[in-house]
mmCIF file of C-alpha atoms in Angstrom:
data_model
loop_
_atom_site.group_PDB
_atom_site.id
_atom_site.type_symbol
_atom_site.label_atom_id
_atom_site.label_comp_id
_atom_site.label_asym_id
_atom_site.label_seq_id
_atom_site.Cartn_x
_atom_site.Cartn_y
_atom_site.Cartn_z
ATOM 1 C CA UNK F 11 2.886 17.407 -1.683
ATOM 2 C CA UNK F 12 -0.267 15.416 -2.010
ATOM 3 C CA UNK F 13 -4.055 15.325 -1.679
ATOM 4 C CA UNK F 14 -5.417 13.089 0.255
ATOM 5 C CA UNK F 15 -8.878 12.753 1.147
ATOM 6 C CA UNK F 16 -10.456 12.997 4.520
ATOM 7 C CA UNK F 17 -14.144 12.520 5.871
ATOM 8 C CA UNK F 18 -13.367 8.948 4.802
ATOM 9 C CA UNK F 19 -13.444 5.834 7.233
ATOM 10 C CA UNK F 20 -10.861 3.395 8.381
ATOM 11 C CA UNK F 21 -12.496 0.485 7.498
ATOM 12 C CA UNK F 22 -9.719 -1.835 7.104
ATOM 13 C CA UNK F 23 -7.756 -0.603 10.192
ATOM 14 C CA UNK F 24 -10.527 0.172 12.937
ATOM 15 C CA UNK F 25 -12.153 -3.095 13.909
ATOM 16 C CA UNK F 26 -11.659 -6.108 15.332
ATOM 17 C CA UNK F 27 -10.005 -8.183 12.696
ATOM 18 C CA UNK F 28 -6.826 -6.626 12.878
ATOM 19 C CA UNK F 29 -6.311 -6.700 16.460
ATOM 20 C CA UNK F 30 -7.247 -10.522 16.360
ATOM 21 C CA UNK F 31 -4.066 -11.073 14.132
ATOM 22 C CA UNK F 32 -1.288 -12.565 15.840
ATOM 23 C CA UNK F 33 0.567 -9.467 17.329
ATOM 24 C CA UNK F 34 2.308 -8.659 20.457
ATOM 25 C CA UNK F 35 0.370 -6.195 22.943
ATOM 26 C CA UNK F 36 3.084 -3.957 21.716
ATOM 27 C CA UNK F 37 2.639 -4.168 18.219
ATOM 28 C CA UNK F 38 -1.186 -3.753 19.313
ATOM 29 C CA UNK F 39 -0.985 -0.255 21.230
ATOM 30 C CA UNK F 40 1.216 0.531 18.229
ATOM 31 C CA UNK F 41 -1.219 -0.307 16.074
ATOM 32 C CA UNK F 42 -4.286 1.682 17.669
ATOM 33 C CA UNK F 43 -1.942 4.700 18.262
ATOM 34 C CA UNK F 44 -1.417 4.927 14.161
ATOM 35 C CA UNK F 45 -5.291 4.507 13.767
ATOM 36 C CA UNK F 46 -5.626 7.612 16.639
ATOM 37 C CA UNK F 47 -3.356 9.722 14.187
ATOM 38 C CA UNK F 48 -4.825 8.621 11.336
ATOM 39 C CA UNK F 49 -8.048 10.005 12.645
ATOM 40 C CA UNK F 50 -6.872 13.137 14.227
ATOM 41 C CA UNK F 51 -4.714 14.432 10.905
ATOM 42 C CA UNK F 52 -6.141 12.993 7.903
ATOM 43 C CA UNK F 53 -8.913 10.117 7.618
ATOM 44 C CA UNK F 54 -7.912 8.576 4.359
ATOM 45 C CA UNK F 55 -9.791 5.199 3.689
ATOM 46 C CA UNK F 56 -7.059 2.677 3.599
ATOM 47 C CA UNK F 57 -9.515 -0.015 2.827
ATOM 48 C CA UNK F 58 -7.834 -2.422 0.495
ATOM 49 C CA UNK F 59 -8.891 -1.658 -2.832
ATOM 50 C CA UNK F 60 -10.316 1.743 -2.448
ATOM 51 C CA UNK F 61 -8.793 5.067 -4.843
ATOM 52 C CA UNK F 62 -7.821 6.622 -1.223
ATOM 53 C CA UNK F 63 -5.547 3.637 -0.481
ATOM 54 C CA UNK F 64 -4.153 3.311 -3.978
ATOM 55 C CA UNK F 65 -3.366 7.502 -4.049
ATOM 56 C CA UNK F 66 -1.993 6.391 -0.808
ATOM 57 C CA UNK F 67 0.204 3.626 -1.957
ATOM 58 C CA UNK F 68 1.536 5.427 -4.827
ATOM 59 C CA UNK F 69 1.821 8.774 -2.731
ATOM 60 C CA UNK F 70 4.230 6.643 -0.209
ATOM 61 C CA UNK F 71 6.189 5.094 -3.065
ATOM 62 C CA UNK F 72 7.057 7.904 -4.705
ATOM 63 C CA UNK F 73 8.146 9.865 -1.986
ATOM 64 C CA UNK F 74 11.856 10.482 -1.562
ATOM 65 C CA UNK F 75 11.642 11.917 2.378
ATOM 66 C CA UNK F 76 12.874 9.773 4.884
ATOM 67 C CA UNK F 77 11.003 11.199 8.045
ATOM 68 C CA UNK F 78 7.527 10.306 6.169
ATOM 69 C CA UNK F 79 8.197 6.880 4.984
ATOM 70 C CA UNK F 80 9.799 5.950 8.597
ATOM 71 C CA UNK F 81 6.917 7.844 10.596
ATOM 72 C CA UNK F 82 3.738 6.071 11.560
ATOM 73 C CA UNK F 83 2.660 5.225 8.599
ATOM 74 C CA UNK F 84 5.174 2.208 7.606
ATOM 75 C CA UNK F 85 3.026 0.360 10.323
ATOM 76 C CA UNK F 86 0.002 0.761 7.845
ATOM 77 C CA UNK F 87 2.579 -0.273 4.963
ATOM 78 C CA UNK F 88 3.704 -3.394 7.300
ATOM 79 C CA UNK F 89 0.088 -4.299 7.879
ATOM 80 C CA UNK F 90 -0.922 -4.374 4.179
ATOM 81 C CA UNK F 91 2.174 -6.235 3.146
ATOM 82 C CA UNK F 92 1.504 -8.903 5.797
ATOM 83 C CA UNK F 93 -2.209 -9.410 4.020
ATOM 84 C CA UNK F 94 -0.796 -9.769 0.829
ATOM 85 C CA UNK F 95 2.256 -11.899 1.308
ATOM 86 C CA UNK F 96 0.816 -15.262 1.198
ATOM 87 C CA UNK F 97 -0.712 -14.304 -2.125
ATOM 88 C CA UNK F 98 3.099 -12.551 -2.961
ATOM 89 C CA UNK F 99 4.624 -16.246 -2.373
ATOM 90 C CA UNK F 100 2.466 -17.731 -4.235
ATOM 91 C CA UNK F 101 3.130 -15.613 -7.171
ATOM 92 C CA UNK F 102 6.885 -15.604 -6.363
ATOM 93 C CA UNK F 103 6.445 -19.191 -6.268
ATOM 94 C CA UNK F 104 4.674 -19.622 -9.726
ATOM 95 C CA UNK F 105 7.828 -17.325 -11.282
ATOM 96 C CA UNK F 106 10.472 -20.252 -9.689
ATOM 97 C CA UNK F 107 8.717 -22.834 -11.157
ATOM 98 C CA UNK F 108 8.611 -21.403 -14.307
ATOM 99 C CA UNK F 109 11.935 -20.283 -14.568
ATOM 100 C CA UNK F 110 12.817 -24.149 -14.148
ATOM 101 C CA UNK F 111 10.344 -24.893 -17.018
ATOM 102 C CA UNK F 112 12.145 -22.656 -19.466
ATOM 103 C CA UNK F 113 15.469 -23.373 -18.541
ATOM 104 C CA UNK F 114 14.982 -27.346 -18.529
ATOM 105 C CA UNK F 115 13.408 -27.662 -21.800
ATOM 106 C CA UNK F 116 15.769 -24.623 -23.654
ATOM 107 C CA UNK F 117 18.637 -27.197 -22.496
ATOM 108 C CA UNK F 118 16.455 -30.354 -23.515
ATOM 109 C CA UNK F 119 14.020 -29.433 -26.130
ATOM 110 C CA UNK F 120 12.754 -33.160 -26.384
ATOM 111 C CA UNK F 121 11.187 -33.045 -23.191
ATOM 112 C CA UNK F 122 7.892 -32.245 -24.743
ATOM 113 C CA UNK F 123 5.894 -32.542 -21.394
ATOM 114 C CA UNK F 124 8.256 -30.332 -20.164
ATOM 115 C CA UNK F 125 7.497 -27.814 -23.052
ATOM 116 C CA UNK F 126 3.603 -28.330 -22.614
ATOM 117 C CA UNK F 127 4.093 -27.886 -18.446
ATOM 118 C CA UNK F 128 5.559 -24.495 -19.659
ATOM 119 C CA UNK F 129 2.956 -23.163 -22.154
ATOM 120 C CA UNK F 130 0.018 -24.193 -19.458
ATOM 121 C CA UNK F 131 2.325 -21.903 -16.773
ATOM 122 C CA UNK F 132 2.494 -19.041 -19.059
ATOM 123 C CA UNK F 133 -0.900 -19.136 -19.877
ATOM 124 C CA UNK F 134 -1.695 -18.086 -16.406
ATOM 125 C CA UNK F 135 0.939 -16.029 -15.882
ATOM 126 C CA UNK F 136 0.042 -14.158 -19.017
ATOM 127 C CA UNK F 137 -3.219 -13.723 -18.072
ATOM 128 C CA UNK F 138 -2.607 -12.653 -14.269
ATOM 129 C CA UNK F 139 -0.382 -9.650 -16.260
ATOM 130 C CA UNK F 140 -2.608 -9.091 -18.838
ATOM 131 C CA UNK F 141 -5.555 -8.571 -16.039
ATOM 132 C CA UNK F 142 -3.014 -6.085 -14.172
ATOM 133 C CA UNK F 143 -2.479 -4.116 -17.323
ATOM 134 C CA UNK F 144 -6.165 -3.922 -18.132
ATOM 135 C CA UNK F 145 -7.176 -2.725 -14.885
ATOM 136 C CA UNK F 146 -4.513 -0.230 -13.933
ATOM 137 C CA UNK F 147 -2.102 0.634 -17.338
ATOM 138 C CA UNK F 148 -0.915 3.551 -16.287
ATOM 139 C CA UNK F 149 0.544 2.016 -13.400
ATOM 140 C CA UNK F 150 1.559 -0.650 -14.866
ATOM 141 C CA UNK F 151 3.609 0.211 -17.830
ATOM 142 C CA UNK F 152 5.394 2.767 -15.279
ATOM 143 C CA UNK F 153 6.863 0.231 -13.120
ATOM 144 C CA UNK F 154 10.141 -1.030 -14.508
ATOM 145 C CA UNK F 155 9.985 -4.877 -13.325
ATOM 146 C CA UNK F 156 6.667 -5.164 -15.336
ATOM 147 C CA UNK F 157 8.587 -4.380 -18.856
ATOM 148 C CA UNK F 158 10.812 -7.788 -17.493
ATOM 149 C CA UNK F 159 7.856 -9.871 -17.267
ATOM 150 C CA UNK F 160 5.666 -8.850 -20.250
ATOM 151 C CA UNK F 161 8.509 -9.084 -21.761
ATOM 152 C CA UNK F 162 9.940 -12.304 -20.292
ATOM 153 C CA UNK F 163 6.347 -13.969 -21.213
ATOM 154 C CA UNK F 164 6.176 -13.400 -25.162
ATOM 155 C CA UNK F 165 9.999 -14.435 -25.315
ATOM 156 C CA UNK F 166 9.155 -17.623 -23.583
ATOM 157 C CA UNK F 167 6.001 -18.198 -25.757
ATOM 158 C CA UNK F 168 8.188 -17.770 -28.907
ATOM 159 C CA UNK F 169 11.733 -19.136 -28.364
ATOM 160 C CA UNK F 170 9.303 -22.369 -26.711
ATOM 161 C CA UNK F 171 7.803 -22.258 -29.853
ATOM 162 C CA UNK F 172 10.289 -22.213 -32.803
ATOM 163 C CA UNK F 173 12.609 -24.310 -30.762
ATOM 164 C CA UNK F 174 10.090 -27.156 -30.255
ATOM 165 C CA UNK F 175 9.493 -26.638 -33.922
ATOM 166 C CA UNK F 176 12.796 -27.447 -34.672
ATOM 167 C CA UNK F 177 13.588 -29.656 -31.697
ATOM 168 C CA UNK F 178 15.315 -32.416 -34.248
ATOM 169 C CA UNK F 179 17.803 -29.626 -36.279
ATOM 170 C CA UNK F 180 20.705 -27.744 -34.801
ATOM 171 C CA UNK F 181 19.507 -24.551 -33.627
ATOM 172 C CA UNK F 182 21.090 -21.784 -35.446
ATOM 173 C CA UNK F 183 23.085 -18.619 -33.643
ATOM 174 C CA UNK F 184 19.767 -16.614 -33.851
ATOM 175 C CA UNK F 185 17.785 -18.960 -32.046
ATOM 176 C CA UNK F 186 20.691 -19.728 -29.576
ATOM 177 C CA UNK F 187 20.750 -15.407 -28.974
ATOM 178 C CA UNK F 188 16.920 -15.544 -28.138
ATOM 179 C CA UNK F 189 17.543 -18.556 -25.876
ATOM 180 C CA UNK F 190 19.817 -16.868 -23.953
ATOM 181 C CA UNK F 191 17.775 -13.296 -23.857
ATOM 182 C CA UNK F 192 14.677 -15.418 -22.296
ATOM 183 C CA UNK F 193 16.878 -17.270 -19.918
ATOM 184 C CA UNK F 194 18.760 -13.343 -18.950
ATOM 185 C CA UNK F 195 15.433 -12.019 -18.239
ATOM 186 C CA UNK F 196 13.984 -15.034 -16.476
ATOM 187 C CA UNK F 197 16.791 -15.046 -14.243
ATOM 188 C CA UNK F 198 16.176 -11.223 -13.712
ATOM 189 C CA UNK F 199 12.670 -11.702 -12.774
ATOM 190 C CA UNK F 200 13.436 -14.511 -10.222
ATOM 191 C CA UNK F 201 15.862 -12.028 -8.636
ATOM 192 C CA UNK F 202 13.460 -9.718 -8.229
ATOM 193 C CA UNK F 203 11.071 -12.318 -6.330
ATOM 194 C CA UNK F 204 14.215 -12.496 -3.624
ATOM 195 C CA UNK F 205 12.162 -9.303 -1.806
ATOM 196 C CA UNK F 206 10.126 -12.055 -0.353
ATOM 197 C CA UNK F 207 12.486 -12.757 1.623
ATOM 198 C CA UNK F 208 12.915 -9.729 4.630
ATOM 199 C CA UNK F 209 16.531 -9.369 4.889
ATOM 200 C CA UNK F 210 17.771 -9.544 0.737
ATOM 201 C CA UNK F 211 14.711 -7.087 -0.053
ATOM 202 C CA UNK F 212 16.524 -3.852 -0.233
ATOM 203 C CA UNK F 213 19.775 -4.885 -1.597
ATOM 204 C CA UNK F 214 17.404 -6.219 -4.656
ATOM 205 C CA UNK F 215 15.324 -2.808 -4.405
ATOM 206 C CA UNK F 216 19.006 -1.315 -4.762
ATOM 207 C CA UNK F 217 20.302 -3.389 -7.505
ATOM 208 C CA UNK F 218 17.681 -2.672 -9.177
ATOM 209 C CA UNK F 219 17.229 1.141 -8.571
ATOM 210 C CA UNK F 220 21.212 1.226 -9.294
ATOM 211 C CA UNK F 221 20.434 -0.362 -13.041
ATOM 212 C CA UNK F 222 17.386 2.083 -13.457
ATOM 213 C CA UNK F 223 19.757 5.015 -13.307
ATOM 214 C CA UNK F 224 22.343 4.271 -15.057
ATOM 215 C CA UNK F 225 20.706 3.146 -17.883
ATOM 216 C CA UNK F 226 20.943 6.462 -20.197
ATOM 217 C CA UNK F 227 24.608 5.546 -19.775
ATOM 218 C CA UNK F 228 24.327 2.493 -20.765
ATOM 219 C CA UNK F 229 22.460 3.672 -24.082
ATOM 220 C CA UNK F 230 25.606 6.025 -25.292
ATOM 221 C CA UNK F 231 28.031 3.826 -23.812
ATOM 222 C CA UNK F 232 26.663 1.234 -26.483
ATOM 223 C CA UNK F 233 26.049 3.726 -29.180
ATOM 224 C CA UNK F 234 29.687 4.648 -28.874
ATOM 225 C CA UNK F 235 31.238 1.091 -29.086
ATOM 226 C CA UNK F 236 28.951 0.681 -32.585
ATOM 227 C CA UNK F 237 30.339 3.973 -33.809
ATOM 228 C CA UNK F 238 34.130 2.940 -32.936
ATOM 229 C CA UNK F 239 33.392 -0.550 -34.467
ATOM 230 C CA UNK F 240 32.304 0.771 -37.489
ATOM 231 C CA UNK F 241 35.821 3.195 -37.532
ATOM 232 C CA UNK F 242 37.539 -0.187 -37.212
ATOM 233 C CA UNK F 243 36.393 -2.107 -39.521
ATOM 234 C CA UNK F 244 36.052 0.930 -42.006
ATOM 235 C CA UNK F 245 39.804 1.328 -41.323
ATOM 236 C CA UNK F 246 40.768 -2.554 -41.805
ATOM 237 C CA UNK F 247 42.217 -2.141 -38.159
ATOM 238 C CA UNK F 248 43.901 -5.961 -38.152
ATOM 239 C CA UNK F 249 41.285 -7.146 -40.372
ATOM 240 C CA UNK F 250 38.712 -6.981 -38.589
ATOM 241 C CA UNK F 251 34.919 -7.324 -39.632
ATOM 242 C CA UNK F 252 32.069 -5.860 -38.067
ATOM 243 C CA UNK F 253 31.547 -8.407 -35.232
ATOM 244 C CA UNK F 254 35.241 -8.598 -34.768
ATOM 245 C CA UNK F 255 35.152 -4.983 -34.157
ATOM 246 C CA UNK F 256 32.345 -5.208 -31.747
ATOM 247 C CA UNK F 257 33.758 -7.654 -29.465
ATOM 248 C CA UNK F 258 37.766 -5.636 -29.435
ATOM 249 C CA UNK F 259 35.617 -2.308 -28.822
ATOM 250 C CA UNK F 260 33.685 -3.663 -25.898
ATOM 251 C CA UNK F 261 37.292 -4.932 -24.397
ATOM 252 C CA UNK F 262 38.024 -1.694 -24.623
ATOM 253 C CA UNK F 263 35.751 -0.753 -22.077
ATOM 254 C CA UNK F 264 37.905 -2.914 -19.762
ATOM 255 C CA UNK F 265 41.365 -1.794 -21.111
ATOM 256 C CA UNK F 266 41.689 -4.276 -22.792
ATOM 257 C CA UNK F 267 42.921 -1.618 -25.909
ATOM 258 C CA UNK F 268 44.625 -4.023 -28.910
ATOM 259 C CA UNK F 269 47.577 -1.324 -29.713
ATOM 260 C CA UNK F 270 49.710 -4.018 -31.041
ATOM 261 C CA UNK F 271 47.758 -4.204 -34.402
ATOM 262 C CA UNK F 272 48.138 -0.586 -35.096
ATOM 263 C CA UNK F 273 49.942 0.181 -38.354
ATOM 264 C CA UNK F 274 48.778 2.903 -39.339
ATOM 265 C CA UNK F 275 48.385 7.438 -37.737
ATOM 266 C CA UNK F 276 44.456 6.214 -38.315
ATOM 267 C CA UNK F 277 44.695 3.628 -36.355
ATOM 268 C CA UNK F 278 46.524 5.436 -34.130
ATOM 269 C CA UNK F 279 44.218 8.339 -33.942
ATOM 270 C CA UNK F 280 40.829 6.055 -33.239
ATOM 271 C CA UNK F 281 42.588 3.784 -30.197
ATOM 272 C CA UNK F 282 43.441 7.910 -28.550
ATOM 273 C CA UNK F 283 39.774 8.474 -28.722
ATOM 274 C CA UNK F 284 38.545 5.385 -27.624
ATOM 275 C CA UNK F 285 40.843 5.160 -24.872
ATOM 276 C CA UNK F 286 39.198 9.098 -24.092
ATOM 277 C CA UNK F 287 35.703 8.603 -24.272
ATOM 278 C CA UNK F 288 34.969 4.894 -22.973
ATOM 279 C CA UNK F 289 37.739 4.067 -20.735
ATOM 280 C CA UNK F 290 38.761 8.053 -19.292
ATOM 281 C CA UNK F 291 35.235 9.855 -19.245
ATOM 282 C CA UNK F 292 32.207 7.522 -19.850
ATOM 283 C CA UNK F 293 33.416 4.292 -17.650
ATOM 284 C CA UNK F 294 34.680 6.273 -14.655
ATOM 285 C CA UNK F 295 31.378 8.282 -14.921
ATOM 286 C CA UNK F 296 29.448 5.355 -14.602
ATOM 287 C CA UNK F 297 31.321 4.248 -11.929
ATOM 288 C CA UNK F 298 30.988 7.266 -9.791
ATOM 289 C CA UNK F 299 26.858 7.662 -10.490
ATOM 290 C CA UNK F 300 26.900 4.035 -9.342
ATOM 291 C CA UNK F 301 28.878 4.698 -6.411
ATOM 292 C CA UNK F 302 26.375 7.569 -5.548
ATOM 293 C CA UNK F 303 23.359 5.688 -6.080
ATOM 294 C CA UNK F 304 24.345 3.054 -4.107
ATOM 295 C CA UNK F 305 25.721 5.611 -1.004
ATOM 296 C CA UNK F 306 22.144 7.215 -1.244
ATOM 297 C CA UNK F 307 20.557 3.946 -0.854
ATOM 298 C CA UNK F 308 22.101 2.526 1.522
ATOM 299 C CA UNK F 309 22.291 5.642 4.013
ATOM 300 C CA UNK F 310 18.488 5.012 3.999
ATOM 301 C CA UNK F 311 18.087 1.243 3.281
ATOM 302 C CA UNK F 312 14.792 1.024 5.309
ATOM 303 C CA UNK F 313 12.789 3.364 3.844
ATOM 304 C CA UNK F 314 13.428 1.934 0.392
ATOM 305 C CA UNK F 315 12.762 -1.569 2.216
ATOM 306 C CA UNK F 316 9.118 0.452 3.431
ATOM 307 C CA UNK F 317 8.796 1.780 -0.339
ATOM 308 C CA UNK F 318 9.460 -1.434 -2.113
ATOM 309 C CA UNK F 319 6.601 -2.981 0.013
ATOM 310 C CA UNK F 320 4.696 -0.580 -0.787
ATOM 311 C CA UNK F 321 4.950 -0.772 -4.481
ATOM 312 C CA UNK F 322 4.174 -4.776 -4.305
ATOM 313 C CA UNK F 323 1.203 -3.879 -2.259
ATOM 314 C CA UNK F 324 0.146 -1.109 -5.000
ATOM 315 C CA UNK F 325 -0.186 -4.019 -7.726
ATOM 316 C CA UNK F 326 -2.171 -6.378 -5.270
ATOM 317 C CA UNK F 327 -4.879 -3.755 -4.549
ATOM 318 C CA UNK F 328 -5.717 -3.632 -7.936
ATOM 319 C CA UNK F 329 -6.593 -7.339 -7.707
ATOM 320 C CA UNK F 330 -8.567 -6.726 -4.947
ATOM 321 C CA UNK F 331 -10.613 -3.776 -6.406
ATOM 322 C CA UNK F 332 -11.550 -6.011 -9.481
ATOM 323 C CA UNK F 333 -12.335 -9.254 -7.219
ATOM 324 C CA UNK F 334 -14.179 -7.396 -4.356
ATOM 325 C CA UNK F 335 -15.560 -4.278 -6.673
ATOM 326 C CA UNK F 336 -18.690 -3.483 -5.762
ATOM 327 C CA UNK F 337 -17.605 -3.343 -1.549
ATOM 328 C CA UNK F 338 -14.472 -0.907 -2.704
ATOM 329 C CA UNK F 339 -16.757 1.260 -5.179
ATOM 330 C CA UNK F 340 -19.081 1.782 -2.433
ATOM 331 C CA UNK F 341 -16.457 2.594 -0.108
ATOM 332 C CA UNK F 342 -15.539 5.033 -2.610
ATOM 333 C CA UNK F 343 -18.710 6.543 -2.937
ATOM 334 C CA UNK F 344 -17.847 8.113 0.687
ATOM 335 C CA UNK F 345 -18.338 12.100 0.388
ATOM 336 C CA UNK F 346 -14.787 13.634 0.072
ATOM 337 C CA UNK F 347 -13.449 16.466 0.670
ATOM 338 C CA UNK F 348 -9.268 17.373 0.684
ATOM 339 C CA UNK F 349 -7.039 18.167 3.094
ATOM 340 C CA UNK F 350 -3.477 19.537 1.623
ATOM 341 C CA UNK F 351 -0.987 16.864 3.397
ATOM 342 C CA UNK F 352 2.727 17.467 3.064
ATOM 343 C CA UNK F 353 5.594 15.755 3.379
#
């Protein structure tokens, strides 16, 4: 459920620009019969920009039933996607070339224009996300592929930074680890600029949803292997040191269980309960919530295409309020009163 107001106008959707765009005399009627309903049940202002559109967006995104996000208002999600997609590439386009930056000088750090083509890239970059936090932080910080790129940004800065300093030495196994974090989240973030393209959009929206969930799983899975590492190196299973430990409790995971180094009932005793809780009850529980997730997914694959575009065309509007404020506030300033819409 969701208020919406009403009294407002249809700026961006009843005129003439939109049925100049290049659309089929289909896709036209279609078109003026979503503007009809608009105006009949609920006259929001879906200006670009506006706080009705944004509540809109948000309202759309959020929502988990299929007959609303494949009624009549996907075309108003399709139409505002279509504005912002050039703008979309371009950013998409900006990540890609970036992502070769990093990569290419983290392999050759005595490329030094390479490394000073990459710090004049993430200057913008920085500041496009910056300008999106500033402006909209709630929003921000609660979409999960904006931790990535914050993220991805101030890794870049840094491992740049400490390996051009020591472009001449041998890079140590700590700088080698943040190398490869950057690169693991760079390649991440280019994934995620793959919804560009129509037809790979919600298998990344899945992917992506699919690692979301089953990431308190993740957390104890990883909390467990520490504790059973510990128990093996505590218990001079083989040998082994910490690290050791580590590495023969994550095979673990795959069954990979090293029972031909047990000596001792202790030994004994911790391989039983690590076969129990990672390979018998947390694994197979994994699996199954992935197997879930991805079965609820893809039994409705086009509304999370429909809800995907509209969370890209959530972050764009809050460009376009900032560039274009003083036409959205006045838009804004429209008397409102509430209708009670559900869905």
């Amino acid at each position: 459920m969701y208020n919406f107001p009403r009294e407002a106008t249809l700026k961006s959707l009843n005129n003439e620009n939109i049925l100049k765009t290049k659309q089929s005399k289909k896709e036209v009627v279609k078109l003026e019969k979503i503007i009809e309903y608009l105006q009949i049940f609920a006259q929001i202002n879906l200006y670009e920009g506006t706080l009705d559109s944004r509540a809109f967006l948000l309202g759309y995104e959020s929502s988990n039933n299929e007959e609303f996000l494949l009624s009549d208002w996907r075309l108003i999600i399709d139409y505002k996607f279509n504005y912002f997609l050039p703008f979309y590439l371009l950013q998409a386009i900006i990540n890609f070339i970036h992502t070769i930056l990093v990569t290419t000088y983290l392999f050759n750090p005595s490329l030094i224009g390479i490394y000073i083509a990459e710090m004049i890239v993430v200057f913008f970059v920085l500041l496009y996300e910056a300008s999106t936090a500033f402006h909209d932080p709630i929003s921000y910080l609660t979409d999960f592929d904006n931790f990535f790129d914050i993220s991805g940004i101030f890794l870049s800065i840094g491992v740049a930074s400490v390996t051009f300093v020591n472009r001449d030495l041998d890079t140590g196994v700590l700088l080698n680890s943040f190398q490869v974090l950057t690169l693991i989240i760079f390649y991440y973030r280019t994934l995620t600029y793959l919804k560009t393209i129509s037809f790979l959009r919600h298998i990344v929206a899945m992917l992506i949803a699919v690692t979301v969930d089953i990431v308190d799983i993740l957390v104890i899975l990883t909390i467990i292997i520490v504790f059973f590492s510990f128990l093996f190196a505590k218990s001079n299973y083989a040998g082994l040191g910490i690290v050791d430990s580590l590495v023969a409790s994550f095979l673990a995971i795959w069954g990979g269980i090293p029972t031909d180094n047990a000596t001792t009932f202790l030994d004994w005793i911790i391989l039983i309960l690590m076969s129990i809780f990672l390979t018998l009850i947390l694994v197979n529980y994994m699996i199954a919530k992935m197997s879930n997730k991805y079965e609820e997914l893809e039994s409705y694959q086009m509304a999370v295409n429909y809800k995907e575009k509209a969370r890209i065309v959530s972050e764009f509007e809050v460009w376009y309020r900032f560039i274009y404020k003083e036409y959205c506030e006045k838009a804004d300033a429209i008397q409102q009163n509430y209708v009670f819409l559900a869905y």
